[in-house]
mmCIF file of C-alpha atoms in Angstrom:
data_model
loop_
_atom_site.group_PDB
_atom_site.id
_atom_site.type_symbol
_atom_site.label_atom_id
_atom_site.label_comp_id
_atom_site.label_asym_id
_atom_site.label_seq_id
_atom_site.Cartn_x
_atom_site.Cartn_y
_atom_site.Cartn_z
ATOM 1 C CA MET O 2 35.811 136.086 32.585
ATOM 2 C CA PRO O 3 38.031 139.042 31.636
ATOM 3 C CA GLU O 4 41.126 138.373 29.408
ATOM 4 C CA THR O 5 44.335 138.512 31.071
ATOM 5 C CA VAL O 6 47.542 140.100 29.614
ATOM 6 C CA ALA O 7 50.496 137.896 29.456
ATOM 7 C CA PRO O 8 53.806 139.170 30.840
ATOM 8 C CA ARG O 9 55.830 140.945 28.308
ATOM 9 C CA HIS O 10 58.508 138.427 28.313
ATOM 10 C CA LEU O 11 56.521 135.222 28.153
ATOM 11 C CA PRO O 12 56.502 134.746 24.399
ATOM 12 C CA LEU O 13 60.459 134.842 24.611
ATOM 13 C CA SER O 14 60.466 132.567 27.599
ATOM 14 C CA LEU O 15 58.532 130.200 25.816
ATOM 15 C CA LEU O 16 60.459 130.262 22.706
ATOM 16 C CA LEU O 17 63.496 129.423 24.682
ATOM 17 C CA LEU O 18 61.788 126.609 26.532
ATOM 18 C CA ARG O 19 60.841 125.145 23.116
ATOM 19 C CA LEU O 20 64.346 125.628 21.706
ATOM 20 C CA GLY O 21 65.745 123.688 24.816
ATOM 21 C CA VAL O 22 63.328 120.776 24.375
ATOM 22 C CA LEU O 23 64.468 120.780 20.653
ATOM 23 C CA ALA O 24 68.008 120.579 21.653
ATOM 24 C CA VAL O 25 67.107 117.027 23.238
ATOM 25 C CA MET O 26 64.352 116.001 20.796
ATOM 26 C CA ILE O 27 66.563 116.518 17.752
ATOM 27 C CA PRO O 28 69.366 114.103 18.497
ATOM 28 C CA TRP O 29 66.868 111.613 19.637
ATOM 29 C CA THR O 30 65.216 111.667 16.252
ATOM 30 C CA VAL O 31 68.378 111.661 14.259
ATOM 31 C CA ASP O 32 69.652 108.790 16.231
ATOM 32 C CA LYS O 33 66.902 106.624 14.749
ATOM 33 C CA PHE O 34 68.408 107.212 11.254
ATOM 34 C CA VAL O 35 72.052 107.193 12.250
ATOM 35 C CA ARG O 36 72.018 104.232 14.744
ATOM 36 C CA PRO O 37 68.784 102.293 14.213
ATOM 37 C CA GLU O 38 70.188 99.448 16.134
ATOM 38 C CA HIS O 39 70.625 101.778 19.143
ATOM 39 C CA ALA O 40 66.789 102.752 19.087
ATOM 40 C CA VAL O 41 66.183 98.941 18.747
ATOM 41 C CA GLY O 42 67.968 98.166 21.895
ATOM 42 C CA VAL O 43 66.300 100.997 23.735
ATOM 43 C CA LEU O 44 62.878 99.576 22.794
ATOM 44 C CA GLY O 45 63.732 96.291 23.888
ATOM 45 C CA TYR O 46 65.348 97.301 27.179
ATOM 46 C CA PHE O 47 63.315 100.041 28.374
ATOM 47 C CA TYR O 48 59.679 99.539 26.693
ATOM 48 C CA GLY O 49 59.986 95.532 26.616
ATOM 49 C CA LEU O 50 59.326 95.643 22.724
ATOM 50 C CA GLU O 51 62.024 92.925 21.626
ATOM 51 C CA GLY O 52 62.795 92.308 18.096
ATOM 52 C CA VAL O 53 61.665 95.578 16.544
ATOM 53 C CA GLY O 54 63.173 95.664 12.890
ATOM 54 C CA THR O 55 65.160 98.740 11.824
ATOM 55 C CA SER O 56 62.524 99.357 9.013
ATOM 56 C CA ILE O 57 60.158 100.050 12.004
ATOM 57 C CA ILE O 58 62.747 102.217 13.553
ATOM 58 C CA MET O 59 63.023 104.117 10.489
ATOM 59 C CA GLY O 60 59.256 104.759 10.287
ATOM 60 C CA LEU O 61 59.174 105.884 13.805
ATOM 61 C CA GLY O 62 61.971 108.043 13.023
ATOM 62 C CA ILE O 63 59.933 109.696 10.233
ATOM 63 C CA ALA O 64 56.972 110.120 12.181
ATOM 64 C CA GLN O 65 58.979 111.605 15.041
ATOM 65 C CA ALA O 66 60.739 114.031 12.687
ATOM 66 C CA ILE O 67 57.316 115.263 11.410
ATOM 67 C CA VAL O 68 56.191 115.870 14.860
ATOM 68 C CA ILE O 69 59.549 117.584 16.042
ATOM 69 C CA ALA O 70 59.343 119.927 12.754
ATOM 70 C CA SER O 71 55.883 120.702 13.683
ATOM 71 C CA PHE O 72 56.856 121.525 17.432
ATOM 72 C CA ALA O 73 59.998 123.500 16.152
ATOM 73 C CA LEU O 74 57.849 125.654 14.045
ATOM 74 C CA GLY O 75 55.136 126.239 16.516
ATOM 75 C CA PHE O 76 52.615 124.512 13.948
ATOM 76 C CA ALA O 77 49.389 122.745 15.176
ATOM 77 C CA LYS O 78 50.322 123.391 18.631
ATOM 78 C CA ARG O 79 47.665 121.317 20.473
ATOM 79 C CA TRP O 80 48.739 118.232 18.279
ATOM 80 C CA SER O 81 52.622 118.707 17.933
ATOM 81 C CA TYR O 82 53.118 120.185 21.589
ATOM 82 C CA GLY O 83 50.709 117.517 22.925
ATOM 83 C CA ALA O 84 52.604 114.757 21.099
ATOM 84 C CA VAL O 85 56.139 115.965 22.182
ATOM 85 C CA MET O 86 54.720 116.097 25.777
ATOM 86 C CA VAL O 87 53.418 112.507 25.592
ATOM 87 C CA LEU O 88 56.573 111.173 23.933
ATOM 88 C CA HIS O 89 58.677 112.644 26.467
ATOM 89 C CA ALA O 90 56.421 111.369 29.342
ATOM 90 C CA LEU O 91 56.785 107.881 27.889
ATOM 91 C CA SER O 92 60.706 108.405 27.802
ATOM 92 C CA THR O 93 60.846 109.748 31.232
ATOM 93 C CA LEU O 94 58.728 107.031 32.972
ATOM 94 C CA SER O 95 60.223 103.878 31.177
ATOM 95 C CA PRO O 96 63.454 103.874 33.030
ATOM 96 C CA TYR O 97 61.511 103.529 36.300
ATOM 97 C CA ARG O 98 63.956 100.946 37.776
ATOM 98 C CA THR O 99 66.712 103.912 37.705
ATOM 99 C CA TYR O 100 64.542 106.214 39.711
ATOM 100 C CA LEU O 101 63.798 103.396 42.114
ATOM 101 C CA ASP O 102 67.497 102.543 42.812
ATOM 102 C CA PRO O 103 69.457 105.721 41.674
ATOM 103 C CA PHE O 104 72.725 104.657 42.960
ATOM 104 C CA GLY O 105 72.517 100.995 42.111
ATOM 105 C CA GLU O 106 74.713 99.149 39.688
ATOM 106 C CA GLY O 107 74.091 100.352 36.130
ATOM 107 C CA SER O 108 72.055 103.349 37.174
ATOM 108 C CA ASN O 109 72.617 106.655 35.584
ATOM 109 C CA LEU O 110 71.734 109.917 37.330
ATOM 110 C CA LEU O 111 71.235 111.594 34.050
ATOM 111 C CA PHE O 112 67.953 110.159 33.708
ATOM 112 C CA PHE O 113 66.615 112.384 36.363
ATOM 113 C CA ALA O 114 67.412 115.346 33.925
ATOM 114 C CA ALA O 115 64.315 114.099 32.166
ATOM 115 C CA TRP O 116 61.936 115.411 34.892
ATOM 116 C CA PRO O 117 62.591 118.978 34.503
ATOM 117 C CA MET O 118 62.403 118.747 30.607
ATOM 118 C CA LEU O 119 59.042 116.917 31.090
ATOM 119 C CA ALA O 120 58.022 119.950 33.172
ATOM 120 C CA ALA O 121 59.028 122.173 30.322
ATOM 121 C CA CYS O 122 56.927 120.267 27.962
ATOM 122 C CA VAL O 123 53.684 120.501 30.141
ATOM 123 C CA ALA O 124 54.349 124.127 30.522
ATOM 124 C CA LEU O 125 54.826 124.719 26.809
ATOM 125 C CA TYR O 126 51.563 122.608 26.178
ATOM 126 C CA LEU O 127 49.496 124.658 28.736
ATOM 127 C CA LEU O 128 50.905 127.927 27.497
ATOM 128 C CA ARG O 129 50.829 127.061 23.956
ATOM 129 C CA GLU O 130 48.628 130.008 22.852
ATOM 130 C CA HIS O 131 51.207 132.443 24.078
ATOM 131 C CA ASP O 132 54.084 130.726 22.497
ATOM 132 C CA THR O 133 53.943 133.257 19.522
ATOM 133 C CA LEU O 134 57.524 133.849 18.470
ATOM 134 C CA ALA O 135 58.866 131.949 15.416
ATOM 135 C CA SER O 136 55.177 130.368 14.773
ATOM 136 C CA PRO O 137 53.109 130.307 11.725
ATOM 137 C CA GLY O 138 50.721 133.223 11.833
ATOM 138 C CA SER O 139 52.462 134.949 14.691
ATOM 139 C CA LYS O 140 52.317 138.776 14.812
ATOM 140 C CA HIS O 141 55.847 138.862 15.943
#
């Protein structure tokens, strides 16, 4: 199969997508350290994981920070981009009640913003070999 040439602006476009995803993922990660009780509540309400302690949240925050740092640097792309995609897919699907009744009491339409970000995460994962700007070993 002949190798295709990527469009000239593809690496820049993918870097901008990566930075956009980071703009969401970084505050979510920092929140686990600044307000661990908030993360405990989120795990209980959206994931049904009641009674998770703040030390578990801190451990999750550390793991998430490692994933996010790898993703930010474009390092170990199959692993880091895949992990970000899966993490965001879980957070997108967990508030399914909001999607079923978007105008109901307590619903928040901002949850729908997770879908385009999930599409960006999938695109980044599928096109990861073309995401070469600001990545280790990049020629740019």
